[in-house]
XYZ file of C-alpha atoms in Angstrom:
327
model
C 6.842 -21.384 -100.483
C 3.831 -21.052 -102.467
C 0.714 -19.677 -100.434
C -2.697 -18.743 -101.715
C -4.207 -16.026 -99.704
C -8.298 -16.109 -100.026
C -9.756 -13.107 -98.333
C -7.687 -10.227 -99.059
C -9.112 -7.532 -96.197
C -6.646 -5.773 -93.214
C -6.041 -8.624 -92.180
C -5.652 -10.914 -95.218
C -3.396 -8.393 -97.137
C -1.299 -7.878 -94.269
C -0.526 -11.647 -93.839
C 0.181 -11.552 -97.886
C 2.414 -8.802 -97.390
C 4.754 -9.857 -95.130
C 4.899 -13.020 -96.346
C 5.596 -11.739 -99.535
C 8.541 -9.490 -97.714
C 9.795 -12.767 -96.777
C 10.481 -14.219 -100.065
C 6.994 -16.411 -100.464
C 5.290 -17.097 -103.871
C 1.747 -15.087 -102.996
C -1.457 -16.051 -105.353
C -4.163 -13.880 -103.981
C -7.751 -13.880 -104.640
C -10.668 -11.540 -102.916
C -14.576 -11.070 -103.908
C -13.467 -7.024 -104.579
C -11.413 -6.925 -107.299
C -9.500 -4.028 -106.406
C -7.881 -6.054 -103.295
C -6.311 -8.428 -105.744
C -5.169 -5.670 -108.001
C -3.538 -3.631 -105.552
C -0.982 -6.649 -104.331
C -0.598 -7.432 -107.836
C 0.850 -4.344 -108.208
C 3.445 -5.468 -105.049
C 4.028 -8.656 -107.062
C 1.408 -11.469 -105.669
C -0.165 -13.518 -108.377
C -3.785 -12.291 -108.720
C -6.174 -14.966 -109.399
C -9.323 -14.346 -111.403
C -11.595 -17.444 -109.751
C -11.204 -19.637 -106.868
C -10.898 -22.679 -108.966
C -7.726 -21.297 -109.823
C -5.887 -22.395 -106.854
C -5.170 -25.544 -108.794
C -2.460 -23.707 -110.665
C -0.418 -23.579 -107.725
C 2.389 -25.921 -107.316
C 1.814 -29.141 -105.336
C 1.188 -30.115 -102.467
C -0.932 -26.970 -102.319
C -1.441 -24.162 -99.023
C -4.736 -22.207 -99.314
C -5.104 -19.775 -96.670
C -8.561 -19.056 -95.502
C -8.992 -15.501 -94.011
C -12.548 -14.064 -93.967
C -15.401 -14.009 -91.469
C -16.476 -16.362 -89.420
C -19.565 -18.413 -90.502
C -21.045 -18.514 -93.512
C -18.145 -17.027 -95.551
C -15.376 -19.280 -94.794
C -17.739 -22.210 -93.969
C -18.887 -21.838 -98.047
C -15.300 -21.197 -99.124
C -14.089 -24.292 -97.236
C -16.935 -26.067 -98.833
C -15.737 -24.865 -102.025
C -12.152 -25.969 -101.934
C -12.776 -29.687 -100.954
C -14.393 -30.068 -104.177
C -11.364 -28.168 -105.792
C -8.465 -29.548 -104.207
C -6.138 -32.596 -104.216
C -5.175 -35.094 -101.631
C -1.906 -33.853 -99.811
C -2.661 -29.979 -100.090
C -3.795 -27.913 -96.850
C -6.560 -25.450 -96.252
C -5.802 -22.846 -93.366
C -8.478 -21.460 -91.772
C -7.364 -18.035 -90.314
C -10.082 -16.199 -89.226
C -11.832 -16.339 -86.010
C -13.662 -19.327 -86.441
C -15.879 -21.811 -83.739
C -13.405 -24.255 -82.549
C -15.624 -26.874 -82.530
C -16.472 -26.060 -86.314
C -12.588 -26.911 -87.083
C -13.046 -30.529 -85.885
C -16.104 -31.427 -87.734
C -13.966 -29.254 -91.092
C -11.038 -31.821 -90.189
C -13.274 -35.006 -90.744
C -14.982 -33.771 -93.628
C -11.663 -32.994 -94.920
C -9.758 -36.125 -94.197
C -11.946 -38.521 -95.982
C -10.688 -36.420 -99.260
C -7.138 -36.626 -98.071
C -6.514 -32.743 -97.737
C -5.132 -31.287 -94.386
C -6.636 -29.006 -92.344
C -5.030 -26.117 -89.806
C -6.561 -23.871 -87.614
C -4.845 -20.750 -86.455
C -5.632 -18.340 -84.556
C -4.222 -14.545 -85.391
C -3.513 -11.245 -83.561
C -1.478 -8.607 -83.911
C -4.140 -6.677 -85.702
C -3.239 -4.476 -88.423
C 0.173 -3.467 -87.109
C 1.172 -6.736 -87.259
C 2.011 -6.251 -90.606
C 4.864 -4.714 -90.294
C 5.583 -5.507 -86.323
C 4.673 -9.532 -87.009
C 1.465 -11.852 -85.761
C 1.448 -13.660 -82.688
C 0.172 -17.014 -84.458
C -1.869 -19.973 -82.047
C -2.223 -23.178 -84.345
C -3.874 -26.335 -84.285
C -3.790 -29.640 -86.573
C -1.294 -32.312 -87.123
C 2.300 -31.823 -86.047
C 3.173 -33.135 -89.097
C 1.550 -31.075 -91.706
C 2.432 -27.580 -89.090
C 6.092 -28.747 -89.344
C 6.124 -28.954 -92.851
C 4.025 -24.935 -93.183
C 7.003 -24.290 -90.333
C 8.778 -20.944 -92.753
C 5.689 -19.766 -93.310
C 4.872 -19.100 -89.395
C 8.236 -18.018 -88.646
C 8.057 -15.267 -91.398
C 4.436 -14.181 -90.021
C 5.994 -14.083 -86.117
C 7.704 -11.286 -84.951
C 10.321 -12.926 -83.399
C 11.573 -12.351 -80.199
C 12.375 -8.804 -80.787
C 13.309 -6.852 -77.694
C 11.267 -9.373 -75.374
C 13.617 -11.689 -73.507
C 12.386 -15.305 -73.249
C 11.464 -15.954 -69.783
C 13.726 -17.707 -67.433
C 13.438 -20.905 -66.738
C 12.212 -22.024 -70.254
C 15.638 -24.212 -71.187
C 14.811 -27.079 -73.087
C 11.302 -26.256 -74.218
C 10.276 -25.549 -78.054
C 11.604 -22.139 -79.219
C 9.278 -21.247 -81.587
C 6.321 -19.682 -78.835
C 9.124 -17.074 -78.098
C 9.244 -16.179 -81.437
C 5.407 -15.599 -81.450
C 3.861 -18.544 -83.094
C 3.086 -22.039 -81.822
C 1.145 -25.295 -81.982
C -1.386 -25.856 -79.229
C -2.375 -29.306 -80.251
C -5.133 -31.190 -82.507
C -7.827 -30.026 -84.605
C -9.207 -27.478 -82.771
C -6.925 -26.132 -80.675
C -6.013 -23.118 -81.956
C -9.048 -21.538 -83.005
C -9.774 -22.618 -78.776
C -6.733 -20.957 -77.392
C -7.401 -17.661 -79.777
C -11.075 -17.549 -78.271
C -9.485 -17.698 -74.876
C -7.231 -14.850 -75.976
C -9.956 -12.976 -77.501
C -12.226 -13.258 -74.073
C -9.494 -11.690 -72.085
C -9.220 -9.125 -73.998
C -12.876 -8.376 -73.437
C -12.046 -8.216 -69.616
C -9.155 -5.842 -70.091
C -10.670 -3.498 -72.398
C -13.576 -3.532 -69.670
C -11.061 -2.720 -66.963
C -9.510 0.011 -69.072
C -12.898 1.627 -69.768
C -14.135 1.587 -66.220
C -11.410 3.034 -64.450
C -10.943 5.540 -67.539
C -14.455 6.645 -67.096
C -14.590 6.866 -63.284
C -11.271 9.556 -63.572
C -13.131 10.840 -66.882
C -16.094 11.778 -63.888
C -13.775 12.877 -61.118
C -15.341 16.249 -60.983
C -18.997 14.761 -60.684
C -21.166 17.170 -58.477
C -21.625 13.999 -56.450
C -18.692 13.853 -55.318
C -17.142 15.793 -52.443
C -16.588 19.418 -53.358
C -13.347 19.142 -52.019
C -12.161 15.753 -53.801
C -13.439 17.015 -57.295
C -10.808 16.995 -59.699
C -10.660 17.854 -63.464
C -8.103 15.043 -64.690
C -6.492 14.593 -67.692
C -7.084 11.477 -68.619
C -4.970 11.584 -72.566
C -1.884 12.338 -69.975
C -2.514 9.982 -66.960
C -2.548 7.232 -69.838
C 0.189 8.738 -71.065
C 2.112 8.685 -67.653
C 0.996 5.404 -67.141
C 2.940 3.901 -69.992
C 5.770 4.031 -67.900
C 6.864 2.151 -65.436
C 3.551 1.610 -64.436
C 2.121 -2.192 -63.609
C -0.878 -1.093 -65.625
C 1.053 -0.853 -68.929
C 0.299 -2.952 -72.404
C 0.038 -2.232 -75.933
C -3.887 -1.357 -74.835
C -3.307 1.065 -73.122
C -0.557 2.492 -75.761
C -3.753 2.398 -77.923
C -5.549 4.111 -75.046
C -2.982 6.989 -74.822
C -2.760 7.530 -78.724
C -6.869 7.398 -79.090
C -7.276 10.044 -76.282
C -4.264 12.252 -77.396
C -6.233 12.659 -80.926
C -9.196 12.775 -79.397
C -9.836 13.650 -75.524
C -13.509 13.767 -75.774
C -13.614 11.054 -77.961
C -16.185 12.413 -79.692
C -15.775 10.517 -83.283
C -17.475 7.288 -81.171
C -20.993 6.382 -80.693
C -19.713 3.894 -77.386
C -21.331 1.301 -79.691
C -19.259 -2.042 -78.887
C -20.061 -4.753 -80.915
C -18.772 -8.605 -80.139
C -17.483 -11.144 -82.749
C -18.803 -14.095 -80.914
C -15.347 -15.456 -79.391
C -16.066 -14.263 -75.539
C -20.014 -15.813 -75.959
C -17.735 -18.879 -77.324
C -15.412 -18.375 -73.501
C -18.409 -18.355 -71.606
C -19.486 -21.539 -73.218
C -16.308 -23.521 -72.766
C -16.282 -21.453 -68.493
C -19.777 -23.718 -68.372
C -18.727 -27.027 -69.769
C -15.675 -26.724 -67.426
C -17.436 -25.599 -64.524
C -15.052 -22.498 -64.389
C -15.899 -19.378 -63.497
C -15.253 -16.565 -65.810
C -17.242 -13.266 -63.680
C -14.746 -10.810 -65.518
C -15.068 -12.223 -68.768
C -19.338 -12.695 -68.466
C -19.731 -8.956 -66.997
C -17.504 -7.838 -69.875
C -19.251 -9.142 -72.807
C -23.097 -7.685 -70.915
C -21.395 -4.393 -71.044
C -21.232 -4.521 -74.796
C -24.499 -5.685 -75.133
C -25.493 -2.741 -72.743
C -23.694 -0.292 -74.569
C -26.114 -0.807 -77.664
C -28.860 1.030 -75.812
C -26.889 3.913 -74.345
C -23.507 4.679 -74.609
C -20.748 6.504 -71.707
C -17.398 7.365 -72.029
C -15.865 4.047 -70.865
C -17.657 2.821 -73.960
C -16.451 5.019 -76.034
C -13.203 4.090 -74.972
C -13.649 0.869 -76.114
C -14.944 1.875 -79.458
C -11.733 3.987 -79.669
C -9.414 0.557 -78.761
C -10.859 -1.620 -81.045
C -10.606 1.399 -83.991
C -7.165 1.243 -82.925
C -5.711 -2.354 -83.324
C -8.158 -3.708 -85.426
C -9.494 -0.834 -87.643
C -13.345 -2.147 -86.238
C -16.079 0.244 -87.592
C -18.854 0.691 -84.532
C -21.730 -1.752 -84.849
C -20.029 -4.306 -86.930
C -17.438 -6.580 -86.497
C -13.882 -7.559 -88.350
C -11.388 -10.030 -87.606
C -8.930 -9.290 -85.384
């Protein structure tokens, strides 16, 4: 299939690459020139202009991945006055769910479809696939089907779970659709604030055995730990383990101190956007709330649980401390 790829950062290029591994047609197109030259070199189409999105074959697929906000509100702007009825603007950044259903209606009344789809996987999931969380009409997300299966990883070495006879396939492959407008961008978010509590968790306890050998303590119970190996031991076997703390292990085996951070922990916006949809539910979300204050804490001083975090999000996301990238 024919995809244009607008937005051509870690992220961006990584989704053009593997589709591109897959056998898709990529036209790419990125504000910094040297983006687009570099995959034309791999064999996408490069496209001098936005407005040249019309060359593509029709109905067309525009894929949307920049920042949330202004960036991909102006380029989705942009392409309504560009494109035809039938074709389909994707939207795969990390954008306000409730912004996708107002960008559906505006949409509609021109006759061009709209997804939403929320992306992780980070920038290994170029070559180890992108767990994909869609939202939009069935119809138009059946049709886009090879180009979500190509993104997934597939079920790999993780067994379905038992018990799941009869349901749709495709969410053990890594990719599904949630629902309507909206959906996806809102089950991402959700994603995106757990996250925020496990990272917290990680940091904490790392930082407690980082101070095991506080004068504070008991003399007796003061212990110099290591904590690059205890994440290391906990890898295995332990009920602890996940790719975050993989990430952990490899960010404190390079650097134990980790003195390359600041503890500086910035937020994209998606857990603020979890607390928001906790309070309109009446759910509580403590874990979630306490997680996102301890990034805005970390601003103003910084400890080692901090800097673990700085190191995690380095590490799946390629984040730079005190700004923010998709993830």
């Amino acid at each position: 299939m024919d995809v244009a790829m607008i937005g051509l950062g870690r992220m961006g290029s990584g989704l053009a690459r593997r589709l591109m591994a897959a056998g898709h047609s990529l036209h790419v197109f990125n504000r910094s020139r040297d983006k687009v030259d570099e995959l034309a070199r791999e064999g996408a189409r490069p496209l001098s202009a936005l407005e040249d999105v019309v060359t593509l074959p029709a109905p067309r697929t525009v894929w949307v991945m920049l920042p949330h906000g202004a960036p991909t509100s102006a380029t989705i702007a942009a392409l309504a006055d560009i494109l035809e009825a039938g074709d389909c603007v994707i939207d795969g950044g990390n954008s306000y769910y409730k912004e996708d259903i107002a960008r559906t209606a505006a949409l509609a009344g021109r006759g061009i479809q709209f997804l939403d789809i929320g992306v992780s996987g980070g920038i290994g999931g170029e070559s180890e696939g992108y767990c994909l969380m869609i939202g939009g009409p069935r119809e138009e997300v059946e049709r886009l089907d090879p180009i979500f299966a190509a993104l997934a990883p597939g079920t790999g070495e993780t067994p379905e779970s038992e018990g799941r006879e009869g349901r749709d396939p495709r969410p053990a492959r890594g990719y599904m659709h949630c629902g309507p407008s909206g959906a996806g961008h809102f089950v991402k978010m959700i994603h995106n604030g757990i996250e925020y509590g496990l990272m917290q968790a990680y940091a904490e306890g790392f930082e407690i055995l980082r101070n095991a050998d506080a004068a504070s303590r008991p003399e007796a119970a003061r212990y110099e730990l290591d904590c690059a190996d205890i994440a290391e031991v906990w890898r295995r076997g332990s009920v602890v383990r996940s790719w975050l703390l993989d990430l952990a292990a490899l960010a404190l085996a390079k650097d134990p101190g980790l003195e390359a951070f600041r503890g500086h922990v910035a937020d994209s916006g998606e857990a603020r956007w979890t607390l928001e949809a906790a309070i309109e539910e009446e759910v509580s979300a403590a874990t979630i709330a306490a997680a996102l204050f301890a990034r805005y804490r970390s601003r103003r001083d910084s400890t080692f649980g901090e800097k673990l975090l700085s190191a995690l999000r380095a590490e799946f996301g390629g984040h730079i401390e005190g700004g923010g990238k998709q993830s």
